[in-house]
Structures are given as C-alpha cells and as structure tokens.
CSV table of C-alpha atoms in Angstrom, one decimal:
chain,number,residue,atom,x,y,z
A,1152,MET,CA,0.0,0.0,0.0
A,1153,ILE,CA,1.4,3.4,-1.1
A,1154,PRO,CA,0.4,6.3,1.3
A,1155,SER,CA,0.8,8.9,-1.5
A,1156,THR,CA,-1.7,7.0,-3.7
A,1157,VAL,CA,-4.2,6.8,-0.8
A,1158,TRP,CA,-3.7,10.5,-0.2
A,1159,ALA,CA,-4.2,11.4,-3.9
A,1160,VAL,CA,-7.4,9.4,-4.0
A,1161,ALA,CA,-8.7,11.0,-0.8
A,1162,LEU,CA,-8.0,14.5,-2.2
A,1163,ALA,CA,-9.8,13.6,-5.4
A,1164,GLU,CA,-12.8,12.3,-3.4
A,1165,VAL,CA,-12.9,15.6,-1.4
A,1166,ARG,CA,-12.8,17.6,-4.6
A,1167,SER,CA,-15.6,15.5,-6.1
A,1168,ALA,CA,-17.7,15.8,-3.0
A,1169,ARG,CA,-17.2,19.5,-2.9
A,1170,ARG,CA,-18.8,19.9,-6.3
A,1171,GLN,CA,-21.9,18.0,-5.4
A,1172,VAL,CA,-25.0,19.9,-4.3
A,1173,ARG,CA,-26.0,17.2,-1.8
A,1174,THR,CA,-22.7,17.7,0.1
A,1175,TRP,CA,-23.5,21.4,0.7
A,1176,GLY,CA,-27.1,20.4,1.6
A,1177,PHE,CA,-25.9,17.8,4.1
A,1178,GLY,CA,-23.5,20.2,5.6
A,1179,ALA,CA,-26.1,23.0,6.0
A,1180,LEU,CA,-28.6,20.6,7.4
A,1181,ALA,CA,-26.2,19.0,9.9
A,1182,VAL,CA,-24.9,22.3,11.1
A,1183,GLY,CA,-28.3,24.0,11.2
A,1184,VAL,CA,-30.2,21.2,13.0
A,1185,SER,CA,-27.3,20.6,15.5
A,1186,PHE,CA,-26.9,24.3,16.2
A,1187,LEU,CA,-30.7,24.8,16.8
A,1188,PHE,CA,-30.6,21.8,19.1
A,1189,PHE,CA,-27.8,23.3,21.1
A,1190,VAL,CA,-29.6,26.7,21.4
A,1191,GLY,CA,-32.9,25.0,22.3
A,1192,SER,CA,-31.2,22.8,25.0
A,1193,GLY,CA,-29.7,25.9,26.6
A,1194,ALA,CA,-33.0,27.7,26.6
A,1195,GLN,CA,-34.8,24.6,28.1
A,1196,HIS,CA,-32.1,24.3,30.8
A,1197,ALA,CA,-32.7,27.9,31.7
A,1198,GLN,CA,-36.5,27.5,31.8
A,1199,ASP,CA,-36.2,24.3,33.9
A,1200,GLY,CA,-34.0,26.2,36.4
A,1201,PHE,CA,-36.9,28.3,37.5
A,1202,VAL,CA,-38.8,25.2,38.5
A,1203,SER,CA,-36.2,22.7,39.8
A,1204,PRO,CA,-32.5,22.6,40.4
A,1205,VAL,CA,-32.3,19.4,38.3
A,1206,SER,CA,-33.2,19.3,34.6
A,1207,ASP,CA,-33.1,16.8,31.8
A,1208,PHE,CA,-30.9,19.2,30.0
A,1209,PRO,CA,-27.6,20.0,31.6
A,1210,ALA,CA,-26.0,23.5,31.4
A,1211,PRO,CA,-24.7,24.4,27.9
A,1212,ARG,CA,-21.1,24.0,29.1
A,1213,PHE,CA,-21.8,20.3,29.8
A,1214,ILE,CA,-24.3,19.7,27.0
A,1215,MET,CA,-22.3,17.3,24.9
A,1216,SER,CA,-22.8,14.4,27.2
A,1217,THR,CA,-26.5,14.6,26.4
A,1218,VAL,CA,-26.8,16.0,22.9
A,1219,GLY,CA,-23.7,14.4,21.5
A,1220,MET,CA,-25.7,11.3,20.3
A,1221,PRO,CA,-28.4,13.1,18.3
A,1222,LEU,CA,-25.8,15.5,16.8
A,1223,LEU,CA,-23.6,12.6,15.7
A,1224,LEU,CA,-26.6,10.7,14.2
A,1225,VAL,CA,-27.3,13.7,12.0
A,1226,PHE,CA,-23.8,13.5,10.6
A,1227,LEU,CA,-24.0,9.7,10.2
A,1228,PHE,CA,-27.3,10.2,8.3
A,1229,GLY,CA,-25.4,12.6,6.0
A,1230,VAL,CA,-22.6,10.1,5.4
A,1231,ILE,CA,-25.1,7.8,3.8
A,1232,PHE,CA,-25.7,10.3,1.0
A,1233,LEU,CA,-22.0,10.9,0.5
A,1234,ALA,CA,-21.1,7.2,0.1
A,1235,PHE,CA,-24.1,5.3,-1.1
A,1236,ASP,CA,-23.3,5.7,-4.8
A,1237,ILE,CA,-19.6,5.4,-4.6
A,1238,ARG,CA,-19.4,2.9,-7.6
A,1239,ALA,CA,-22.5,4.1,-9.5
A,1240,ARG,CA,-21.1,7.6,-9.5
A,1241,ASP,CA,-18.1,6.4,-11.4
A,1242,ARG,CA,-20.3,4.9,-14.1
A,1243,ALA,CA,-22.4,8.0,-14.3
A,1244,GLU,CA,-19.4,10.3,-14.7
A,1245,ARG,CA,-17.8,7.8,-17.1
A,1246,MET,CA,-14.8,7.3,-14.9
A,1247,VAL,CA,-14.9,3.6,-14.7
A,1248,GLU,CA,-12.5,2.9,-17.5
A,1249,VAL,CA,-10.1,5.5,-16.2
A,1250,LEU,CA,-10.1,4.1,-12.7
A,1251,ASP,CA,-9.9,0.5,-13.8
A,1252,CYS,CA,-6.7,1.1,-15.8
A,1253,ARG,CA,-4.8,2.9,-13.0
A,1254,PRO,CA,-2.1,0.8,-11.2
A,1255,PHE,CA,-3.4,1.3,-7.6
A,1256,SER,CA,-5.2,-1.6,-5.8
A,1257,ASN,CA,-8.8,-1.7,-4.8
A,1258,VAL,CA,-7.7,-1.4,-1.1
A,1259,GLU,CA,-5.9,1.8,-1.9
A,1260,LEU,CA,-8.8,3.1,-3.9
A,1261,LEU,CA,-11.5,2.4,-1.3
A,1262,LEU,CA,-9.3,3.5,1.6
A,1263,GLY,CA,-8.7,6.8,-0.1
A,1264,ARG,CA,-12.3,7.3,-0.8
A,1265,VAL,CA,-13.4,6.4,2.7
A,1266,LEU,CA,-10.8,8.9,4.1
A,1267,GLY,CA,-12.0,11.5,1.7
A,1268,ILE,CA,-15.7,11.1,2.7
A,1269,VAL,CA,-14.7,11.1,6.4
A,1270,ALA,CA,-12.7,14.4,5.9
A,1271,THR,CA,-15.7,15.9,4.1
A,1272,ALA,CA,-18.0,14.9,7.0
A,1273,CYS,CA,-15.6,16.3,9.5
A,1274,VAL,CA,-15.7,19.8,8.0
A,1275,PRO,CA,-19.3,20.5,9.1
A,1276,ALA,CA,-18.5,19.1,12.5
A,1277,LEU,CA,-15.6,21.6,12.8
A,1278,VAL,CA,-17.8,24.4,11.6
A,1279,LEU,CA,-20.5,23.4,14.2
A,1280,ILE,CA,-17.9,23.4,17.0
A,1281,GLY,CA,-16.7,26.9,16.0
A,1282,LEU,CA,-20.2,28.2,15.7
A,1283,VAL,CA,-21.3,26.8,19.1
A,1284,GLN,CA,-18.2,28.2,20.8
A,1285,ALA,CA,-18.6,31.6,19.2
A,1286,PHE,CA,-22.3,31.7,20.0
A,1287,GLY,CA,-21.7,30.6,23.6
A,1288,THR,CA,-19.0,33.2,24.2
A,1289,ILE,CA,-20.9,36.1,22.6
A,1290,GLY,CA,-24.3,35.1,23.8
A,1291,GLY,CA,-23.1,34.6,27.3
A,1292,ALA,CA,-21.5,38.0,27.3
A,1293,LEU,CA,-24.9,39.5,26.2
A,1294,GLY,CA,-26.8,37.7,29.0
A,1295,LEU,CA,-28.3,34.9,26.9
A,1296,PRO,CA,-28.9,31.5,28.5
A,1297,THR,CA,-25.7,30.0,26.9
A,1298,GLU,CA,-22.0,29.6,27.4
A,1299,PRO,CA,-19.1,27.9,25.6
A,1300,VAL,CA,-18.9,24.2,25.7
A,1301,GLN,CA,-16.1,22.6,27.8
A,1302,TYR,CA,-13.1,21.9,25.6
A,1303,ALA,CA,-12.5,18.4,27.0
A,1304,SER,CA,-16.0,17.4,26.0
A,1305,LEU,CA,-15.6,18.9,22.5
A,1306,ALA,CA,-12.3,16.9,22.1
A,1307,THR,CA,-14.1,13.8,23.2
A,1308,TYR,CA,-17.0,14.4,20.8
A,1309,LEU,CA,-14.7,15.0,17.8
A,1310,PHE,CA,-11.8,12.5,18.3
A,1311,VAL,CA,-13.3,9.8,20.5
A,1312,ASP,CA,-16.9,9.7,19.2
A,1313,ALA,CA,-17.2,11.3,15.8
A,1314,LEU,CA,-14.0,10.3,14.0
A,1315,PRO,CA,-14.1,6.5,14.8
A,1316,MET,CA,-17.8,6.4,14.1
A,1317,PHE,CA,-17.3,8.2,10.8
A,1318,LEU,CA,-14.7,5.7,9.8
A,1319,ALA,CA,-16.7,2.6,10.8
A,1320,TRP,CA,-20.0,3.8,9.3
A,1321,THR,CA,-18.4,5.0,6.0
A,1322,ALA,CA,-16.7,1.7,5.6
A,1323,ILE,CA,-20.0,-0.2,6.2
A,1324,VAL,CA,-21.9,2.1,3.7
A,1325,VAL,CA,-19.1,1.6,1.1
A,1326,LEU,CA,-19.3,-2.2,1.6
A,1327,LEU,CA,-23.1,-2.0,1.0
A,1328,ALA,CA,-22.6,0.1,-2.1
A,1329,VAL,CA,-20.0,-2.3,-3.6
A,1330,VAL,CA,-22.1,-5.4,-2.8
A,1331,VAL,CA,-25.6,-4.2,-3.6
A,1332,ARG,CA,-24.7,-1.6,-6.4
A,1333,ASN,CA,-28.3,-0.3,-6.7
A,1334,ARG,CA,-28.2,3.2,-5.2
A,1335,LEU,CA,-31.8,3.1,-3.9
A,1336,LEU,CA,-31.4,-0.2,-2.2
A,1337,VAL,CA,-28.0,0.9,-0.7
A,1338,GLY,CA,-29.6,4.1,0.7
A,1339,ALA,CA,-32.6,2.2,2.1
A,1340,ALA,CA,-30.5,-0.6,3.6
A,1341,ALA,CA,-28.1,1.9,5.2
A,1342,LEU,CA,-30.9,4.1,6.6
A,1343,GLY,CA,-32.7,1.1,7.9
A,1344,LEU,CA,-29.5,-0.2,9.6
A,1345,LEU,CA,-28.9,3.2,11.2
A,1346,VAL,CA,-32.4,3.5,12.5
A,1347,ALA,CA,-32.4,-0.1,13.8
A,1348,TRP,CA,-29.0,0.3,15.5
A,1349,THR,CA,-30.2,3.6,17.1
A,1350,LEU,CA,-33.4,2.1,18.5
A,1351,TRP,CA,-31.5,-0.9,19.8
A,1352,SER,CA,-28.8,1.1,21.5
A,1353,GLN,CA,-31.3,3.3,23.2
A,1354,SER,CA,-33.0,0.2,24.6
A,1355,GLN,CA,-29.9,-1.0,26.4
A,1356,SER,CA,-28.9,-0.4,30.0
A,1357,LEU,CA,-26.6,2.5,30.8
A,1358,TYR,CA,-23.6,0.4,31.7
A,1359,LEU,CA,-23.5,-0.7,28.0
A,1360,SER,CA,-24.0,2.8,26.6
A,1361,HIS,CA,-20.4,3.3,25.7
A,1362,LEU,CA,-20.3,-0.1,23.8
A,1363,VAL,CA,-23.6,0.0,21.9
A,1364,GLY,CA,-24.2,3.7,21.1
A,1365,PRO,CA,-22.4,6.2,18.8
A,1366,THR,CA,-21.3,8.3,21.8
A,1367,PHE,CA,-20.2,7.7,25.4
A,1368,PHE,CA,-23.6,8.7,26.9
A,1369,GLY,CA,-23.3,8.7,30.6
A,1370,ASN,CA,-19.7,9.9,30.6
A,1371,LEU,CA,-20.7,13.2,32.2
A,1372,VAL,CA,-18.6,16.2,31.5
A,1373,SER,CA,-16.8,17.4,34.6
A,1374,ASP,CA,-14.7,20.4,35.6
A,1375,LEU,CA,-13.4,18.5,38.6
A,1376,VAL,CA,-11.8,15.7,36.6
A,1377,PRO,CA,-12.0,16.6,32.9
A,1378,SER,CA,-11.0,13.7,30.7
A,1379,ILE,CA,-11.2,12.6,27.1
A,1380,ALA,CA,-12.1,8.9,27.5
A,1381,ASP,CA,-11.6,6.0,29.8
A,1382,PRO,CA,-9.6,2.9,28.8
A,1383,ALA,CA,-12.7,0.8,28.0
A,1384,THR,CA,-14.0,3.5,25.6
A,1385,VAL,CA,-10.6,3.9,23.9
A,1386,ALA,CA,-10.5,0.1,23.4
A,1387,HIS,CA,-14.0,0.2,22.0
A,1388,ARG,CA,-13.2,2.9,19.5
A,1389,LEU,CA,-10.0,1.0,18.4
A,1390,ALA,CA,-12.1,-2.1,17.9
A,1391,LEU,CA,-14.5,0.0,15.7
A,1392,VAL,CA,-11.5,1.0,13.6
A,1393,VAL,CA,-10.4,-2.6,13.3
A,1394,LEU,CA,-13.9,-3.6,12.2
A,1395,ALA,CA,-13.8,-0.7,9.7
A,1396,VAL,CA,-10.6,-2.1,8.2
A,1397,GLY,CA,-12.2,-5.5,7.9
A,1398,ALA,CA,-15.2,-4.0,6.1
A,1399,LEU,CA,-12.9,-2.2,3.8
A,1400,PHE,CA,-11.0,-5.3,2.8
A,1401,ALA,CA,-14.3,-7.1,2.2
A,1402,ALA,CA,-15.4,-4.3,0.0
A,1403,ALA,CA,-12.1,-4.5,-1.9
A,1404,GLY,CA,-12.8,-8.2,-2.4
A,1405,PHE,CA,-16.3,-7.7,-3.7
A,1406,HIS,CA,-15.3,-4.7,-5.9
A,1407,PRO,CA,-15.8,-5.5,-9.6
A,1408,ARG,CA,-12.6,-3.7,-10.6
A,1409,LEU,CA,-9.7,-6.1,-11.4
A,1410,ASP,CA,-6.3,-5.5,-9.9
A,1411,SER,CA,-3.2,-7.5,-8.9
A,1412,GLY,CA,-4.7,-8.8,-5.6
A,1413,THR,CA,-6.7,-12.0,-5.1
A,1414,ARG,CA,-10.2,-12.0,-3.7
A,1415,SER,CA,-9.6,-14.9,-1.4
A,1416,ALA,CA,-6.6,-13.1,0.2
A,1417,ARG,CA,-8.7,-10.0,0.8
A,1418,PHE,CA,-11.6,-12.0,2.2
A,1419,GLY,CA,-9.1,-13.7,4.5
A,1420,VAL,CA,-7.6,-10.4,5.8
A,1421,SER,CA,-11.2,-9.1,6.2
A,1422,ALA,CA,-12.2,-12.1,8.3
A,1423,ALA,CA,-9.1,-11.7,10.5
A,1424,PHE,CA,-9.8,-8.1,11.2
A,1425,VAL,CA,-13.5,-8.7,11.8
A,1426,ALA,CA,-12.6,-11.6,14.2
A,1427,VAL,CA,-10.2,-9.4,16.1
A,1428,GLY,CA,-12.6,-6.6,16.4
A,1429,ALA,CA,-15.5,-8.8,17.4
A,1430,ALA,CA,-13.3,-10.5,20.0
A,1431,ALA,CA,-12.4,-7.1,21.4
A,1432,MET,CA,-16.1,-6.1,21.5
A,1433,ALA,CA,-17.0,-9.4,23.2
A,1434,GLY,CA,-14.3,-8.8,25.8
A,1435,LEU,CA,-15.6,-5.3,26.5
A,1436,PHE,CA,-19.1,-6.6,26.9
A,1437,ILE,CA,-18.0,-9.3,29.3
A,1438,HIS,CA,-15.9,-6.8,31.3
A,1439,ALA,CA,-18.9,-4.4,31.6
A,1440,ARG,CA,-21.2,-7.3,32.7
A,1441,ASP,CA,-18.6,-8.5,35.2
A,1442,ALA,CA,-18.8,-5.1,37.0
A,1443,ILE,CA,-22.6,-5.4,37.4
A,1444,GLU,CA,-22.3,-9.0,38.5
A,1445,THR,CA,-19.7,-8.1,41.1
A,1446,ARG,CA,-22.0,-5.5,42.6
A,1447,ASP,CA,-24.8,-8.1,42.7
A,1448,ARG,CA,-22.4,-10.5,44.5
A,1449,TRP,CA,-21.6,-7.8,47.0
A,1450,LEU,CA,-25.3,-7.2,47.7
A,1451,ALA,CA,-26.0,-10.9,48.2
A,1452,VAL,CA,-23.1,-11.2,50.7
A,1453,HIS,CA,-24.2,-8.2,52.6
A,1454,GLU,CA,-27.8,-9.2,52.7
A,1455,ALA,CA,-26.7,-12.5,54.2
A,1456,ALA,CA,-24.7,-10.6,56.8
A,1457,ALA,CA,-27.6,-8.2,57.7
A,1458,THR,CA,-27.7,-9.0,61.4
A,1459,ALA,CA,-27.6,-6.9,64.5
A,1460,VAL,CA,-24.6,-4.6,64.8
A,1461,ALA,CA,-22.0,-6.3,66.9
A,1462,ALA,CA,-20.3,-3.1,68.1
A,1463,ASP,CA,-20.7,0.7,68.3
A,1464,ILE,CA,-17.7,2.9,67.4
A,1465,GLU,CA,-17.1,5.5,70.1
A,1466,HIS,CA,-14.0,7.1,68.8
A,1467,MET,CA,-11.7,6.9,65.8
A,1468,ALA,CA,-8.1,8.3,65.5
A,1469,GLY,CA,-5.3,7.8,63.1
A,1470,THR,CA,-3.7,8.9,59.9
A,1471,VAL,CA,-5.0,9.0,56.3
A,1472,ARG,CA,-2.4,9.4,53.6
A,1473,ILE,CA,-3.6,10.5,50.2
A,1474,ASP,CA,-1.5,9.8,47.1
A,1475,PRO,CA,-3.9,11.1,44.4
A,1476,GLY,CA,-4.7,8.7,41.7
A,1477,ARG,CA,-2.3,6.1,43.1
A,1478,ARG,CA,-2.9,5.0,46.6
A,1479,LEU,CA,-4.9,5.7,49.7
A,1480,ALA,CA,-3.4,4.5,53.0
A,1481,ILE,CA,-5.2,4.5,56.3
A,1482,ASP,CA,-3.8,3.6,59.7
A,1483,VAL,CA,-6.6,4.0,62.3
A,1484,VAL,CA,-7.5,2.9,65.8
A,1485,MET,CA,-11.1,2.6,66.8
A,1486,ARG,CA,-12.6,2.3,70.3
A,1487,LEU,CA,-15.6,0.1,70.1
A,1488,ALA,CA,-18.3,-0.9,72.6
A,1489,PRO,CA,-20.0,-4.2,72.0
A,1490,THR,CA,-23.8,-4.2,71.8
A,1491,PRO,CA,-25.8,-6.5,74.1
A,1492,GLY,CA,-25.7,-10.1,72.9
A,1493,ALA,CA,-22.8,-9.6,70.6
A,1494,GLY,CA,-20.9,-12.7,69.6
A,1495,GLY,CA,-17.2,-13.2,69.1
A,1496,GLU,CA,-17.1,-11.9,65.5
A,1497,LEU,CA,-17.5,-8.4,64.3
A,1498,ALA,CA,-18.7,-7.7,60.7
A,1499,MET,CA,-17.8,-4.4,59.2
A,1500,SER,CA,-18.4,-2.8,55.8
A,1501,PHE,CA,-15.1,-1.8,54.3
A,1502,ASN,CA,-14.4,-0.9,50.7
A,1503,PRO,CA,-13.2,-3.9,48.6
A,1504,GLY,CA,-10.8,-1.7,46.7
A,1505,LEU,CA,-8.7,-1.4,49.9
A,1506,GLU,CA,-6.4,-4.2,50.9
A,1507,VAL,CA,-6.2,-5.0,54.6
A,1508,GLU,CA,-2.6,-5.2,55.8
A,1509,GLU,CA,-2.9,-5.5,59.5
A,1510,VAL,CA,-5.7,-5.9,62.1
A,1511,ALA,CA,-5.1,-5.9,65.9
A,1512,ILE,CA,-7.3,-6.0,69.0
A,1513,ASP,CA,-5.9,-4.1,72.0
A,1514,GLY,CA,-2.5,-4.2,70.5
A,1515,GLU,CA,-2.4,-7.9,69.6
A,1516,ALA,CA,-2.8,-9.3,66.1
A,1517,THR,CA,-6.1,-11.1,65.5
A,1518,ASN,CA,-7.8,-13.2,62.8
A,1519,ALA,CA,-9.6,-11.2,60.1
A,1520,THR,CA,-11.0,-11.8,56.6
A,1521,HIS,CA,-11.9,-9.1,54.0
A,1522,ARG,CA,-13.9,-10.3,51.1
A,1523,ASP,CA,-16.6,-8.7,49.0
A,1524,GLY,CA,-16.5,-5.5,51.1
A,1525,LEU,CA,-17.2,-7.4,54.4
A,1526,LEU,CA,-14.4,-7.3,57.0
A,1527,LYS,CA,-14.9,-10.0,59.7
A,1528,VAL,CA,-12.8,-9.7,62.8
A,1529,ALA,CA,-12.6,-12.0,65.9
A,1530,VAL,CA,-13.2,-9.8,68.9
A,1531,PRO,CA,-13.3,-10.2,72.7
A,1532,THR,CA,-16.5,-11.5,74.3
A,1533,GLY,CA,-15.9,-10.0,77.8
A,1534,GLY,CA,-18.4,-7.2,77.4
A,1535,GLY,CA,-16.1,-4.2,77.8
A,1536,SER,CA,-14.8,-1.7,75.3
A,1537,TYR,CA,-11.8,-2.6,73.2
A,1538,GLU,CA,-9.6,-1.0,70.6
A,1539,LEU,CA,-9.3,-2.2,67.0
A,1540,ALA,CA,-6.3,-1.1,64.9
A,1541,LEU,CA,-6.5,-1.3,61.2
A,1542,ARG,CA,-3.9,-0.7,58.4
A,1543,ALA,CA,-5.0,-0.8,54.8
A,1544,SER,CA,-4.2,0.7,51.4
A,1545,GLY,CA,-5.5,0.8,47.8
A,1546,ILE,CA,-8.0,2.8,45.8
A,1547,PRO,CA,-11.6,2.9,46.9
A,1548,ASP,CA,-14.0,1.2,44.5
A,1549,PRO,CA,-16.8,3.8,43.8
A,1550,ASP,CA,-19.3,1.0,42.9
A,1551,PHE,CA,-19.4,-0.2,46.5
A,1552,ALA,CA,-21.9,2.6,47.6
A,1553,TYR,CA,-25.6,2.2,47.9
A,1554,LEU,CA,-25.8,-1.5,47.1
A,1555,ASP,CA,-29.5,-1.7,48.0
A,1556,SER,CA,-30.6,1.4,46.2
A,1557,ALA,CA,-34.2,1.3,45.1
A,1558,PHE,CA,-33.2,2.7,41.7
A,1559,ASP,CA,-30.2,1.2,39.9
A,1560,PHE,CA,-29.5,3.8,37.2
A,1561,ALA,CA,-26.7,1.7,35.7
A,1562,ARG,CA,-29.3,-1.0,34.7
A,1563,ASP,CA,-32.0,1.4,33.6
A,1564,SER,CA,-33.0,1.7,30.0
A,1565,SER,CA,-36.2,3.7,30.3
A,1566,GLY,CA,-34.8,7.2,30.3
A,1567,ARG,CA,-35.4,7.8,34.0
A,1568,ARG,CA,-31.6,7.7,34.5
A,1569,ASN,CA,-31.1,11.1,32.7
A,1570,VAL,CA,-32.0,13.4,35.6
A,1571,THR,CA,-30.1,11.1,38.1
A,1572,LEU,CA,-27.0,11.2,35.9
A,1573,ASN,CA,-27.0,15.0,36.0
A,1574,LEU,CA,-26.4,14.7,39.8
A,1575,GLY,CA,-23.3,12.6,39.2
A,1576,ARG,CA,-22.5,9.0,38.5
A,1577,ASP,CA,-19.6,8.0,40.7
A,1578,ALA,CA,-19.9,7.7,44.5
A,1579,SER,CA,-16.3,8.6,45.0
A,1580,ILE,CA,-13.4,10.0,43.0
A,1581,TYR,CA,-9.7,9.2,43.3
A,1582,ASP,CA,-8.1,11.0,40.5
A,1583,ALA,CA,-4.6,12.4,40.1
A,1584,ASP,CA,-6.1,15.9,40.2
A,1585,TYR,CA,-9.0,15.6,42.5
A,1586,VAL,CA,-10.1,13.3,45.3
A,1587,ALA,CA,-13.5,12.9,46.9
A,1588,LEU,CA,-13.8,10.4,49.7
A,1589,THR,CA,-17.5,10.1,50.6
A,1590,PRO,CA,-18.9,8.1,53.5
A,1591,GLY,CA,-21.1,6.0,51.1
A,1592,VAL,CA,-18.2,4.0,49.7
A,1593,HIS,CA,-17.0,3.0,53.3
A,1594,TRP,CA,-13.3,3.9,52.8
A,1595,LEU,CA,-13.3,3.9,56.6
A,1596,PRO,CA,-14.7,0.7,58.2
A,1597,SER,CA,-18.2,0.9,59.8
A,1598,PRO,CA,-19.9,-1.9,61.8
A,1599,GLY,CA,-22.6,-3.9,60.0
A,1600,ALA,CA,-23.4,-4.8,56.4
A,1601,ASN,CA,-23.6,-2.2,53.7
A,1602,ILE,CA,-27.4,-2.2,53.4
A,1603,GLY,CA,-30.2,-0.4,55.2
A,1604,ARG,CA,-27.9,2.5,56.1
A,1605,ASP,CA,-30.7,5.0,55.4
A,1606,ASP,CA,-33.5,2.9,56.6
A,1607,PRO,CA,-34.8,4.2,60.0
A,1608,GLY,CA,-35.5,0.6,61.0
A,1609,GLY,CA,-32.2,-0.7,59.8
A,1610,ILE,CA,-28.6,-0.2,61.0
A,1611,GLY,CA,-28.8,3.6,60.8
A,1612,ARG,CA,-25.9,5.9,61.1
A,1613,ASP,CA,-23.2,5.4,63.7
A,1614,TYR,CA,-22.1,8.8,65.2
A,1615,TYR,CA,-18.7,8.9,66.9
A,1616,THR,CA,-15.8,11.3,67.6
A,1617,VAL,CA,-13.0,11.5,65.1
A,1618,ASP,CA,-9.4,12.6,65.3
A,1619,LEU,CA,-7.8,12.0,61.9
A,1620,THR,CA,-4.6,13.4,60.5
A,1621,VAL,CA,-4.8,13.8,56.8
A,1622,GLU,CA,-1.6,13.9,54.7
A,1623,ALA,CA,-1.9,15.2,51.2
A,1624,PRO,CA,0.6,16.5,48.6
A,1625,ALA,CA,1.9,20.0,49.0
A,1626,GLY,CA,-0.4,22.7,47.5
A,1627,TRP,CA,-3.5,20.6,47.8
A,1628,LEU,CA,-6.6,22.0,49.6
A,1629,VAL,CA,-8.2,19.5,52.0
A,1630,ALA,CA,-11.8,20.1,53.1
A,1631,GLY,CA,-13.9,18.1,55.5
A,1632,PRO,CA,-17.1,18.7,57.6
A,1633,GLY,CA,-16.7,22.2,58.9
A,1634,ARG,CA,-12.9,22.5,58.2
A,1635,ARG,CA,-10.6,23.3,55.3
C-alpha cells in the first residue's frame, strides 16, 4: 500500500464531494439542526432552572454528554448520501474505465475514498464546533442562556466519538454500495440499519451505553476531573476502527474492478480483522457485565450478613495518607463498645478496593478476613470496650456505595436515569487531580453490612468522635465537615 496513492485518491474524493449539491445540503442541514438543538437545549435548561435545580438538559457548558448522540446521528445520516453511490457515480461520470486502468489496488482506492468522505463529513463538524463556541461566548456576554462548551467534551466528541464512528460507518456504507450496487437499495439498507441500531442502542442499559451507542452517553462532562475517555472507551473505538478495516478489505474483495490482488486473500484479511474486532467487543461486553455481577455479589453477601450490629464505634483516631490517583493508605485505631448479645465476630463494611494489611485488637494481632467488602474480625467477648487497629491501602471502589438502592440507574434503559446522571455518576473520585472520599463507599470501616444505612428501621448511622490526621501533597486543599 502506497500512502501517496491513498492521499491522492482521498483528495480527489474531497474535490468530487465539494462539487456536489448534496454535500453542501448535508453540511447545511447537519450544522443547522445541530446548532438549533444546542440553542434549544440551553433555553430549556434555563427554563427548567426556574422550576427545579435538576433538569433533563444540563448546562450548555456540559451539554455534549446529552446531545452528542443526536448530533452525531445527523452526521451519520449525511454520510449515507456521501457514500451510497460510490461505484454508481463512477459509471455516471464515465470514470470507470479511467479508474480500472490505473495501477493502484482496490484497497488503496477504497481506503482513499473512505478517508475523503470522512474528511468531508468532519468539515461541518468543525464548523459546528466553531459556531457553538462563538455563540456561547458572545451570547453569554450578552446575557443569553448559553456559554461555551467545555473543551475536553468537545475533544471527546470529535476525536473519540465522531472520528471512529465516521470511519466505521463510512466503511459499512461503502461495503453495501459495492455489494448491492443499486443506489436506492443501498440508501434504504443503510438508513434502515442506522435506525435499527439507534433504537436498539437506546433500549440498552446505561452500563452498556459506551459499547452500543455512537457516543459515550453517561460519561458526564466534569470540571473537577476533565477527561477525554476511559480505557474501555478507547479500546471500543479502536475495535471499531479494526472492524472498519475488515469491512474495507471485504469491499475490496467484492469490488468488480480487477487488480493484482486476489479476492480470497482479501476476504481472509477481512475475516481476520473482523474476528479481532468482534473478540475485542465481546471482551468489553464481558468486562462491563462483570462489573454489574460483582455488585450483585456484594449485595448478596451483605444481605446474608444483615444481622444486628455487633459493636458501636465510640472514637476513631489515626492517619490518612492521600497519594492522588495512586494509593490511599489508612492507619486508624477505633474504640468500640459491643452491643448487648454480641458474639465473638465483628462484621464491618469496608471498601473492597482497599487491601487490609494488619488488624489488631488491644495491640495484639487477630484473625480477620476481608472479602466482598465485608471485614470480619474475631473480637473479645468479655463485654467491655476494646480498641481495633487497622492498616489498609489501595484505591476505593466507587461501585461499593448504595448496594440496596431502590433505583439502579446503571441498569435502567427507560430514560429515568437522565436526571439522576446530572447529579453525578460516581460515588467517590480518586483521580490524580481531584479526590472525593465520601462516606457511602466506606473507605473507613463501619460496623454492620452495607445495606439499610438510610432505613430508620435498619442499621442507621453510627455517630462517633474523630481525630484524623490527613496527609496530602503540597499545595492541595483539603476540606472536610466544617474545616478546610
């Protein structure tokens, strides 16, 4: 494969697309509809703000996490009309003989044309971004209900969501165009496929949203921890590119133009790329499902341990060392008073992301197990207060919070999750630039199972005095209840 040849074909495709009326029509439609959607979302957010602090539409600065999907679908719809007649157009323009006698391969020809179409589709996306930012800046200065979109979310939309989807979708439409050859059937099939995929992706649970939808819906934009994409999303987008390459080689094999390559070899390469991409997708689905099943296992374990609290914390003292994004280390001593009828084993909720290094009772090491977020310790049965020392380190798992929540937004597919998501998705944050250690994830141990904490008839909250020394990197601001 010669890069200069691919580049020349891509430039020729861009020039050809630029001369077509439908290209300008698609660009105007995509930019116009998307811009009006952005303006309308900002106005709706401002209107909802007079009624409730929570809206289905986030502030314009964070709007891409919500409107990114419909905006991208508009562009994918336009790609259909840029690529559905990729072979028929050559015949209509009487370019078939010219192309067929050129020395480049079908792979180079189709890759160049795909890249040209993707580049053409990216131009309206860039125009939209510039228009949105200009309107947000000027409109905000004039007092309109708008503001510029956060740059990290725009980068995510363009490079993580739009570009891989453009590549994959264009390759699929080109494959349909080469195989079917009838422009009407190609357009109908591609449009039907896009509609079916959109409806199917919208019916899936939130925890699968970054694997089945065109955008990473649910990856809320944040000023606290701005990010482009998590590793799972990056792996998914790379798998999309691999599948696009597989579709491209399949299209080269089906292409009627003769070249020096063999169809069987190209079909073999296509099958290999599709197999790798499909395997990567399957692995990502399994990984996402494992996270949900892990939470289910935690809930089952804690429901089985939902007995009377075996002790009451009276005082906690010690040291908390924060190494942002890397490691949280706790070294605490708790004074506990056993409750009436308590046995010789104390069960405590303690985040499974932290590894217990040492447990001692009144200065002497004791037997302890820590599995599925349940710390079980052999304790004295004499009836008096005792001290429990604990050393542990790791990174708290944010999924350990609210195991018995009445509404599990990660599994929801009805749309009720939208407002909940605007309040935040993670129960704790342990990033290199920001750390939020909330009580719900039990990064400090608390007696009893991690269920019924907010139920007046359940375990309830355990109030006690605290004397903790917090060590953080120089220059960090540390804030707690009533102190900073």
